[in-house]
Amino acid sequence: MNIVFIALGSNLNNPIYHVEKGIRDINHLLNTKVLKRSSLYKSKPIGPQNQRDYINAVIKIETLQEPIELLDSLQDIETQHHRRKTKRWGPRTLDLDILIFNELEFNHKRLTIPHPEMINRDFVLIPLYEVTNYNFMIPKYGKLLQYI
Ligand code: ROI
């Protein structure tokens, strides 16, 4: 079984609905189960400010899917939520990012694991702290972030 952390974010058309439905959609993926979820967090947009506040959450899942397979599954869910590829850092109905995948370091043109920006984003780290009780490891940062 793979243990994976995923960040969810939305700031369009009832963002709470999209994040909650996104969690249920992930739980329904083949060979995948949501083990734990964070609360919902509301935050100001990082990046361009002329967009609405975001709702963010992080979940912990177990899955038999491999990284690119899981990426395809998550992109299918984003598409079902009418995610449109607009401008970079623009508003979105649902954004699903793979943060950590076991202890894997993975570099592929479509996907980098651990997520290269996660360490800079409070809207990812704070829900991740909640889900893990501060007890997690980001592979390329060794155990520096394993607090307890
Ligand atoms: N800002 C916040 N607060 N939450 C997000 O999920 C989010 N996602 C993004 C950018 C545009 C970087 N800003 C964000 O993709």
Short mmCIF file of N, CA and C and ligand atoms in Angstrom, two decimals:
data_model
loop_
_atom_site.label_atom_id
_atom_site.label_comp_id
_atom_site.label_asym_id
_atom_site.label_seq_id
_atom_site.Cartn_x
_atom_site.Cartn_y
_atom_site.Cartn_z
N MET A 1 0.84 -1.21 0.00
CA MET A 1 0.00 0.00 0.00
C MET A 1 0.87 1.25 0.00
N ASN A 2 0.50 2.22 -0.78
CA ASN A 2 1.19 3.52 -0.76
C ASN A 2 0.44 4.47 0.16
N ILE A 3 1.21 5.23 0.94
CA ILE A 3 0.62 6.29 1.77
C ILE A 3 0.94 7.62 1.09
N VAL A 4 -0.11 8.39 0.82
CA VAL A 4 0.04 9.61 0.03
C VAL A 4 -0.72 10.74 0.71
N PHE A 5 -0.11 11.93 0.69
CA PHE A 5 -0.80 13.14 1.17
C PHE A 5 -1.14 14.00 -0.03
N ILE A 6 -2.38 14.48 -0.04
CA ILE A 6 -2.88 15.28 -1.16
C ILE A 6 -3.45 16.59 -0.62
N ALA A 7 -3.12 17.70 -1.30
CA ALA A 7 -3.69 19.00 -0.95
C ALA A 7 -4.85 19.30 -1.89
N LEU A 8 -5.91 19.86 -1.31
CA LEU A 8 -7.07 20.28 -2.10
C LEU A 8 -7.24 21.79 -1.94
N GLY A 9 -7.60 22.47 -3.01
CA GLY A 9 -7.85 23.90 -2.94
C GLY A 9 -8.91 24.31 -3.94
N SER A 10 -9.72 25.31 -3.55
CA SER A 10 -10.76 25.81 -4.46
C SER A 10 -11.07 27.25 -4.10
N ASN A 11 -11.35 28.06 -5.10
CA ASN A 11 -11.82 29.42 -4.81
C ASN A 11 -12.90 29.90 -5.79
N LEU A 12 -13.63 28.97 -6.36
CA LEU A 12 -14.69 29.35 -7.31
C LEU A 12 -15.96 28.56 -7.06
N ASN A 13 -17.12 29.20 -7.27
CA ASN A 13 -18.41 28.49 -7.29
C ASN A 13 -18.59 27.54 -6.11
N ASN A 14 -18.76 28.06 -4.94
CA ASN A 14 -18.97 27.23 -3.76
C ASN A 14 -17.77 26.33 -3.45
N PRO A 15 -16.66 26.96 -3.07
CA PRO A 15 -15.43 26.19 -2.84
C PRO A 15 -15.55 25.10 -1.79
N ILE A 16 -16.37 25.32 -0.75
CA ILE A 16 -16.51 24.27 0.27
C ILE A 16 -17.08 22.99 -0.36
N TYR A 17 -18.08 23.18 -1.21
CA TYR A 17 -18.65 22.02 -1.91
C TYR A 17 -17.59 21.30 -2.72
N HIS A 18 -16.79 22.03 -3.47
CA HIS A 18 -15.81 21.38 -4.35
C HIS A 18 -14.75 20.61 -3.55
N VAL A 19 -14.33 21.18 -2.42
CA VAL A 19 -13.32 20.48 -1.62
C VAL A 19 -13.95 19.23 -0.98
N GLU A 20 -15.15 19.37 -0.42
CA GLU A 20 -15.80 18.21 0.21
C GLU A 20 -16.08 17.11 -0.82
N LYS A 21 -16.60 17.51 -1.96
CA LYS A 21 -16.89 16.52 -3.01
C LYS A 21 -15.60 15.92 -3.54
N GLY A 22 -14.56 16.72 -3.64
CA GLY A 22 -13.25 16.21 -4.08
C GLY A 22 -12.75 15.11 -3.15
N ILE A 23 -12.93 15.29 -1.85
CA ILE A 23 -12.50 14.26 -0.89
C ILE A 23 -13.30 12.98 -1.12
N ARG A 24 -14.60 13.13 -1.32
CA ARG A 24 -15.42 11.92 -1.57
C ARG A 24 -15.02 11.26 -2.89
N ASP A 25 -14.76 12.07 -3.91
CA ASP A 25 -14.36 11.51 -5.21
C ASP A 25 -13.06 10.71 -5.09
N ILE A 26 -12.11 11.24 -4.32
CA ILE A 26 -10.83 10.53 -4.15
C ILE A 26 -11.07 9.21 -3.40
N ASN A 27 -11.96 9.25 -2.41
CA ASN A 27 -12.27 8.02 -1.66
C ASN A 27 -12.88 6.94 -2.56
N HIS A 28 -13.50 7.37 -3.65
CA HIS A 28 -14.12 6.41 -4.58
C HIS A 28 -13.18 5.93 -5.67
N LEU A 29 -11.96 6.44 -5.73
CA LEU A 29 -11.02 5.97 -6.76
C LEU A 29 -10.71 4.49 -6.53
N LEU A 30 -10.34 3.83 -7.61
CA LEU A 30 -10.01 2.41 -7.56
C LEU A 30 -8.87 2.16 -6.56
N ASN A 31 -9.06 1.16 -5.70
CA ASN A 31 -7.99 0.73 -4.77
C ASN A 31 -7.46 1.86 -3.91
N THR A 32 -8.34 2.75 -3.49
CA THR A 32 -7.91 3.95 -2.76
C THR A 32 -8.88 4.22 -1.62
N LYS A 33 -8.32 4.63 -0.49
CA LYS A 33 -9.18 4.96 0.66
C LYS A 33 -8.63 6.19 1.36
N VAL A 34 -9.51 7.11 1.72
CA VAL A 34 -9.10 8.28 2.51
C VAL A 34 -9.00 7.84 3.96
N LEU A 35 -7.82 7.97 4.56
CA LEU A 35 -7.60 7.54 5.94
C LEU A 35 -7.88 8.67 6.93
N LYS A 36 -7.56 9.89 6.52
CA LYS A 36 -7.67 11.00 7.45
C LYS A 36 -7.83 12.28 6.65
N ARG A 37 -8.54 13.24 7.19
CA ARG A 37 -8.70 14.53 6.52
C ARG A 37 -8.52 15.65 7.52
N SER A 38 -8.07 16.78 7.02
CA SER A 38 -7.95 17.96 7.88
C SER A 38 -9.28 18.69 7.92
N SER A 39 -9.34 19.69 8.77
CA SER A 39 -10.43 20.66 8.71
C SER A 39 -10.30 21.45 7.41
N LEU A 40 -11.32 22.28 7.15
CA LEU A 40 -11.22 23.21 6.02
C LEU A 40 -10.58 24.50 6.51
N TYR A 41 -9.71 25.06 5.71
CA TYR A 41 -9.01 26.31 6.05
C TYR A 41 -9.30 27.34 4.98
N LYS A 42 -9.60 28.55 5.44
CA LYS A 42 -9.86 29.64 4.50
C LYS A 42 -8.65 30.57 4.52
N SER A 43 -8.17 30.94 3.33
CA SER A 43 -7.00 31.82 3.30
C SER A 43 -7.04 32.76 2.11
N LYS A 44 -6.31 33.86 2.26
CA LYS A 44 -6.13 34.80 1.15
C LYS A 44 -5.31 34.13 0.07
N PRO A 45 -5.57 34.50 -1.20
CA PRO A 45 -4.78 33.89 -2.27
C PRO A 45 -3.31 34.24 -2.16
N ILE A 46 -2.48 33.23 -2.33
CA ILE A 46 -1.05 33.45 -2.54
C ILE A 46 -0.90 33.65 -4.04
N GLY A 47 -0.03 34.56 -4.45
CA GLY A 47 0.07 34.88 -5.87
C GLY A 47 -0.87 36.02 -6.17
N PRO A 48 -1.44 36.07 -7.37
CA PRO A 48 -2.29 37.20 -7.73
C PRO A 48 -3.40 37.42 -6.71
N GLN A 49 -3.57 38.68 -6.27
CA GLN A 49 -4.51 38.99 -5.19
C GLN A 49 -5.92 39.26 -5.69
N ASN A 50 -6.07 39.49 -6.98
CA ASN A 50 -7.38 39.86 -7.50
C ASN A 50 -8.24 38.63 -7.77
N GLN A 51 -8.33 37.75 -6.78
CA GLN A 51 -9.21 36.60 -6.87
C GLN A 51 -9.73 36.31 -5.46
N ARG A 52 -10.74 35.45 -5.38
CA ARG A 52 -11.39 35.22 -4.09
C ARG A 52 -10.51 34.42 -3.14
N ASP A 53 -10.92 34.42 -1.86
CA ASP A 53 -10.24 33.61 -0.86
C ASP A 53 -10.38 32.12 -1.23
N TYR A 54 -9.42 31.36 -0.77
CA TYR A 54 -9.41 29.91 -1.03
C TYR A 54 -9.91 29.12 0.17
N ILE A 55 -10.47 27.97 -0.12
CA ILE A 55 -10.68 26.93 0.89
C ILE A 55 -9.67 25.83 0.59
N ASN A 56 -8.93 25.44 1.63
CA ASN A 56 -7.90 24.40 1.47
C ASN A 56 -8.07 23.29 2.50
N ALA A 57 -7.59 22.13 2.14
CA ALA A 57 -7.55 20.99 3.07
C ALA A 57 -6.45 20.04 2.61
N VAL A 58 -6.07 19.13 3.50
CA VAL A 58 -5.11 18.07 3.15
C VAL A 58 -5.72 16.75 3.61
N ILE A 59 -5.51 15.72 2.81
CA ILE A 59 -5.95 14.37 3.20
C ILE A 59 -4.78 13.40 3.14
N LYS A 60 -4.93 12.34 3.93
CA LYS A 60 -3.99 11.21 3.88
C LYS A 60 -4.75 10.03 3.30
N ILE A 61 -4.19 9.42 2.27
CA ILE A 61 -4.86 8.27 1.65
C ILE A 61 -3.94 7.06 1.64
N GLU A 62 -4.55 5.88 1.48
CA GLU A 62 -3.77 4.72 1.08
C GLU A 62 -4.27 4.33 -0.30
N THR A 63 -3.35 3.93 -1.16
CA THR A 63 -3.73 3.60 -2.53
C THR A 63 -2.77 2.59 -3.13
N LEU A 64 -3.29 1.78 -4.05
CA LEU A 64 -2.41 0.89 -4.81
C LEU A 64 -1.97 1.57 -6.11
N GLN A 65 -2.49 2.74 -6.39
CA GLN A 65 -2.11 3.42 -7.63
C GLN A 65 -0.68 3.96 -7.52
N GLU A 66 -0.01 3.95 -8.65
CA GLU A 66 1.35 4.47 -8.72
C GLU A 66 1.30 5.96 -9.09
N PRO A 67 2.40 6.69 -8.93
CA PRO A 67 2.32 8.15 -9.04
C PRO A 67 1.63 8.70 -10.30
N ILE A 68 2.03 8.27 -11.48
CA ILE A 68 1.44 8.86 -12.68
C ILE A 68 -0.02 8.43 -12.86
N GLU A 69 -0.29 7.19 -12.45
CA GLU A 69 -1.67 6.69 -12.48
C GLU A 69 -2.56 7.54 -11.55
N LEU A 70 -2.03 7.82 -10.36
CA LEU A 70 -2.77 8.65 -9.41
C LEU A 70 -2.93 10.07 -9.94
N LEU A 71 -1.88 10.61 -10.55
CA LEU A 71 -1.98 11.95 -11.15
C LEU A 71 -3.09 11.98 -12.19
N ASP A 72 -3.15 10.96 -13.06
CA ASP A 72 -4.23 10.91 -14.06
C ASP A 72 -5.59 10.85 -13.38
N SER A 73 -5.70 10.05 -12.32
CA SER A 73 -6.99 9.95 -11.62
C SER A 73 -7.39 11.30 -11.03
N LEU A 74 -6.42 12.00 -10.44
CA LEU A 74 -6.73 13.29 -9.82
C LEU A 74 -7.09 14.32 -10.89
N GLN A 75 -6.41 14.27 -12.03
CA GLN A 75 -6.73 15.22 -13.11
C GLN A 75 -8.12 14.94 -13.69
N ASP A 76 -8.52 13.66 -13.71
CA ASP A 76 -9.90 13.33 -14.14
C ASP A 76 -10.90 13.98 -13.19
N ILE A 77 -10.62 13.90 -11.88
CA ILE A 77 -11.54 14.50 -10.91
C ILE A 77 -11.57 16.02 -11.10
N GLU A 78 -10.42 16.64 -11.30
CA GLU A 78 -10.40 18.10 -11.54
C GLU A 78 -11.26 18.44 -12.75
N THR A 79 -11.16 17.63 -13.79
CA THR A 79 -11.94 17.89 -15.01
C THR A 79 -13.44 17.75 -14.73
N GLN A 80 -13.80 16.72 -13.93
CA GLN A 80 -15.22 16.55 -13.58
C GLN A 80 -15.75 17.76 -12.80
N HIS A 81 -14.86 18.44 -12.10
CA HIS A 81 -15.25 19.65 -11.37
C HIS A 81 -15.15 20.89 -12.25
N HIS A 82 -15.08 20.66 -13.56
CA HIS A 82 -15.04 21.75 -14.54
C HIS A 82 -13.83 22.65 -14.35
N ARG A 83 -12.76 22.04 -13.90
CA ARG A 83 -11.53 22.83 -13.84
C ARG A 83 -11.12 23.18 -15.25
N ARG A 84 -10.85 24.44 -15.48
CA ARG A 84 -10.36 24.87 -16.79
C ARG A 84 -8.93 25.32 -16.64
N LYS A 85 -8.14 24.95 -17.61
CA LYS A 85 -6.76 25.41 -17.59
C LYS A 85 -6.75 26.87 -18.02
N THR A 86 -6.84 27.75 -17.04
CA THR A 86 -6.72 29.17 -17.38
C THR A 86 -5.30 29.58 -17.10
N LYS A 87 -5.12 30.82 -16.68
CA LYS A 87 -3.75 31.27 -16.50
C LYS A 87 -3.12 30.64 -15.24
N ARG A 88 -1.81 30.60 -15.23
CA ARG A 88 -1.06 30.10 -14.09
C ARG A 88 -1.43 30.94 -12.87
N TRP A 89 -1.65 30.29 -11.76
CA TRP A 89 -1.97 30.95 -10.51
C TRP A 89 -3.32 31.69 -10.56
N GLY A 90 -4.15 31.32 -11.50
CA GLY A 90 -5.49 31.91 -11.58
C GLY A 90 -6.47 31.13 -10.72
N PRO A 91 -7.72 31.64 -10.61
CA PRO A 91 -8.74 30.95 -9.81
C PRO A 91 -9.07 29.57 -10.37
N ARG A 92 -9.49 28.67 -9.49
CA ARG A 92 -9.83 27.33 -9.95
C ARG A 92 -10.94 26.71 -9.10
N THR A 93 -11.76 25.86 -9.75
CA THR A 93 -12.84 25.17 -9.02
C THR A 93 -12.28 24.08 -8.13
N LEU A 94 -11.25 23.37 -8.59
CA LEU A 94 -10.64 22.35 -7.72
C LEU A 94 -9.22 22.07 -8.19
N ASP A 95 -8.31 22.18 -7.24
CA ASP A 95 -6.90 21.89 -7.50
C ASP A 95 -6.51 20.74 -6.58
N LEU A 96 -5.94 19.69 -7.15
CA LEU A 96 -5.52 18.52 -6.36
C LEU A 96 -4.04 18.30 -6.60
N ASP A 97 -3.25 18.40 -5.54
CA ASP A 97 -1.80 18.26 -5.67
C ASP A 97 -1.29 17.11 -4.81
N ILE A 98 -0.51 16.24 -5.42
CA ILE A 98 0.18 15.21 -4.65
C ILE A 98 1.34 15.88 -3.93
N LEU A 99 1.37 15.74 -2.60
CA LEU A 99 2.42 16.37 -1.80
C LEU A 99 3.56 15.41 -1.52
N ILE A 100 3.22 14.30 -0.87
CA ILE A 100 4.20 13.31 -0.41
C ILE A 100 3.68 11.94 -0.82
N PHE A 101 4.57 11.08 -1.30
CA PHE A 101 4.18 9.74 -1.75
C PHE A 101 5.18 8.76 -1.13
N ASN A 102 4.75 8.06 -0.10
CA ASN A 102 5.70 7.24 0.68
C ASN A 102 6.94 8.08 0.98
N GLU A 103 8.12 7.48 0.72
CA GLU A 103 9.34 8.26 0.93
C GLU A 103 9.99 8.58 -0.40
N LEU A 104 9.16 8.60 -1.41
CA LEU A 104 9.63 8.70 -2.78
C LEU A 104 10.12 10.11 -3.14
N GLU A 105 11.22 10.14 -3.89
CA GLU A 105 11.59 11.37 -4.60
C GLU A 105 11.45 11.05 -6.07
N PHE A 106 10.62 11.82 -6.75
CA PHE A 106 10.19 11.46 -8.10
C PHE A 106 10.25 12.69 -8.98
N ASN A 107 10.95 12.57 -10.09
CA ASN A 107 11.05 13.70 -11.02
C ASN A 107 10.64 13.26 -12.41
N HIS A 108 9.57 13.84 -12.86
CA HIS A 108 8.98 13.45 -14.15
C HIS A 108 8.51 14.75 -14.76
N LYS A 109 8.39 14.81 -16.09
CA LYS A 109 8.01 16.11 -16.65
C LYS A 109 6.61 16.55 -16.21
N ARG A 110 5.76 15.61 -15.82
CA ARG A 110 4.41 15.98 -15.38
C ARG A 110 4.28 16.10 -13.87
N LEU A 111 5.25 15.64 -13.13
CA LEU A 111 5.01 15.49 -11.69
C LEU A 111 6.33 15.45 -10.92
N THR A 112 6.42 16.30 -9.90
CA THR A 112 7.57 16.26 -9.00
C THR A 112 7.08 15.95 -7.59
N ILE A 113 7.70 14.95 -6.96
CA ILE A 113 7.35 14.56 -5.59
C ILE A 113 8.64 14.52 -4.78
N PRO A 114 8.69 15.12 -3.57
CA PRO A 114 7.62 15.89 -2.94
C PRO A 114 7.30 17.16 -3.74
N HIS A 115 6.11 17.69 -3.53
CA HIS A 115 5.68 18.89 -4.23
C HIS A 115 6.67 20.02 -3.94
N PRO A 116 7.29 20.59 -4.99
CA PRO A 116 8.39 21.52 -4.76
C PRO A 116 8.00 22.81 -4.02
N GLU A 117 6.73 23.19 -4.07
CA GLU A 117 6.32 24.45 -3.43
C GLU A 117 5.71 24.24 -2.05
N MET A 118 5.44 23.01 -1.67
CA MET A 118 4.66 22.79 -0.44
C MET A 118 5.31 23.44 0.78
N ILE A 119 6.62 23.42 0.80
CA ILE A 119 7.36 23.90 1.95
C ILE A 119 7.19 25.42 2.15
N ASN A 120 6.79 26.11 1.08
CA ASN A 120 6.61 27.57 1.14
C ASN A 120 5.16 27.98 1.38
N ARG A 121 4.26 27.02 1.51
CA ARG A 121 2.84 27.38 1.50
C ARG A 121 2.14 27.01 2.80
N ASP A 122 1.81 28.02 3.58
CA ASP A 122 1.10 27.77 4.84
C ASP A 122 -0.23 27.07 4.59
N PHE A 123 -0.88 27.38 3.47
CA PHE A 123 -2.19 26.77 3.23
C PHE A 123 -2.07 25.27 2.97
N VAL A 124 -0.86 24.78 2.74
CA VAL A 124 -0.60 23.34 2.66
C VAL A 124 -0.06 22.82 3.99
N LEU A 125 0.91 23.53 4.57
CA LEU A 125 1.59 23.01 5.76
C LEU A 125 0.66 22.94 6.97
N ILE A 126 -0.18 23.94 7.17
CA ILE A 126 -1.00 23.94 8.38
C ILE A 126 -1.99 22.77 8.38
N PRO A 127 -2.74 22.55 7.30
CA PRO A 127 -3.57 21.33 7.30
C PRO A 127 -2.76 20.04 7.35
N LEU A 128 -1.57 20.04 6.76
CA LEU A 128 -0.72 18.84 6.85
C LEU A 128 -0.31 18.58 8.30
N TYR A 129 0.00 19.64 9.04
CA TYR A 129 0.32 19.47 10.47
C TYR A 129 -0.87 18.84 11.19
N GLU A 130 -2.06 19.32 10.86
CA GLU A 130 -3.24 18.80 11.55
C GLU A 130 -3.41 17.30 11.28
N VAL A 131 -3.30 16.91 10.03
CA VAL A 131 -3.53 15.51 9.65
C VAL A 131 -2.48 14.58 10.24
N THR A 132 -1.26 15.09 10.45
CA THR A 132 -0.16 14.23 10.89
C THR A 132 0.24 14.48 12.34
N ASN A 133 -0.46 15.34 13.04
CA ASN A 133 -0.01 15.73 14.38
C ASN A 133 1.45 16.16 14.37
N TYR A 134 1.84 16.89 13.37
CA TYR A 134 3.21 17.40 13.21
C TYR A 134 4.24 16.31 12.97
N ASN A 135 3.78 15.09 12.77
CA ASN A 135 4.73 13.98 12.70
C ASN A 135 4.76 13.43 11.28
N PHE A 136 5.53 14.08 10.43
CA PHE A 136 5.62 13.64 9.05
C PHE A 136 7.02 13.94 8.56
N MET A 137 7.32 13.38 7.41
CA MET A 137 8.66 13.54 6.86
C MET A 137 8.54 13.90 5.40
N ILE A 138 9.21 14.97 5.01
CA ILE A 138 9.28 15.30 3.60
C ILE A 138 10.62 14.75 3.12
N PRO A 139 10.58 13.73 2.24
CA PRO A 139 11.80 13.00 1.94
C PRO A 139 13.03 13.87 1.73
N LYS A 140 12.97 14.86 0.87
CA LYS A 140 14.23 15.52 0.57
C LYS A 140 14.71 16.44 1.68
N TYR A 141 13.86 16.69 2.67
CA TYR A 141 14.29 17.48 3.81
C TYR A 141 14.66 16.61 5.01
N GLY A 142 14.81 15.32 4.77
CA GLY A 142 15.19 14.41 5.85
C GLY A 142 14.21 14.52 7.00
N LYS A 143 14.70 14.45 8.20
CA LYS A 143 13.80 14.44 9.35
C LYS A 143 13.67 15.79 9.99
N LEU A 144 14.21 16.81 9.35
CA LEU A 144 14.15 18.15 9.92
C LEU A 144 12.75 18.54 10.33
N LEU A 145 11.74 18.07 9.59
CA LEU A 145 10.38 18.51 9.86
C LEU A 145 9.60 17.50 10.69
N GLN A 146 10.30 16.55 11.25
CA GLN A 146 9.60 15.58 12.09
C GLN A 146 9.78 16.04 13.52
N TYR A 147 8.74 16.65 14.07
CA TYR A 147 8.89 17.38 15.31
C TYR A 147 8.76 16.54 16.55
N ILE A 148 7.81 15.58 16.52
CA ILE A 148 7.49 14.92 17.79
C ILE A 148 8.23 13.58 17.87
N1 ROI B 1 -3.60 30.49 -2.49
C1 ROI B 1 -4.25 29.88 -1.49
N2 ROI B 1 -4.47 30.55 -0.34
N3 ROI B 1 -4.72 28.60 -1.61
C2 ROI B 1 -4.52 27.88 -2.74
O1 ROI B 1 -4.94 26.71 -2.82
C3 ROI B 1 -3.82 28.48 -3.81
N4 ROI B 1 -3.56 27.82 -4.97
C4 ROI B 1 -2.87 28.36 -5.95
C5 ROI B 1 -2.31 29.76 -5.87
C6 ROI B 1 -2.84 30.56 -7.03
C7 ROI B 1 -0.79 29.64 -5.93
N5 ROI B 1 -2.68 30.42 -4.66
C8 ROI B 1 -3.36 29.81 -3.64
O2 ROI B 1 -2.64 27.65 -7.04
#
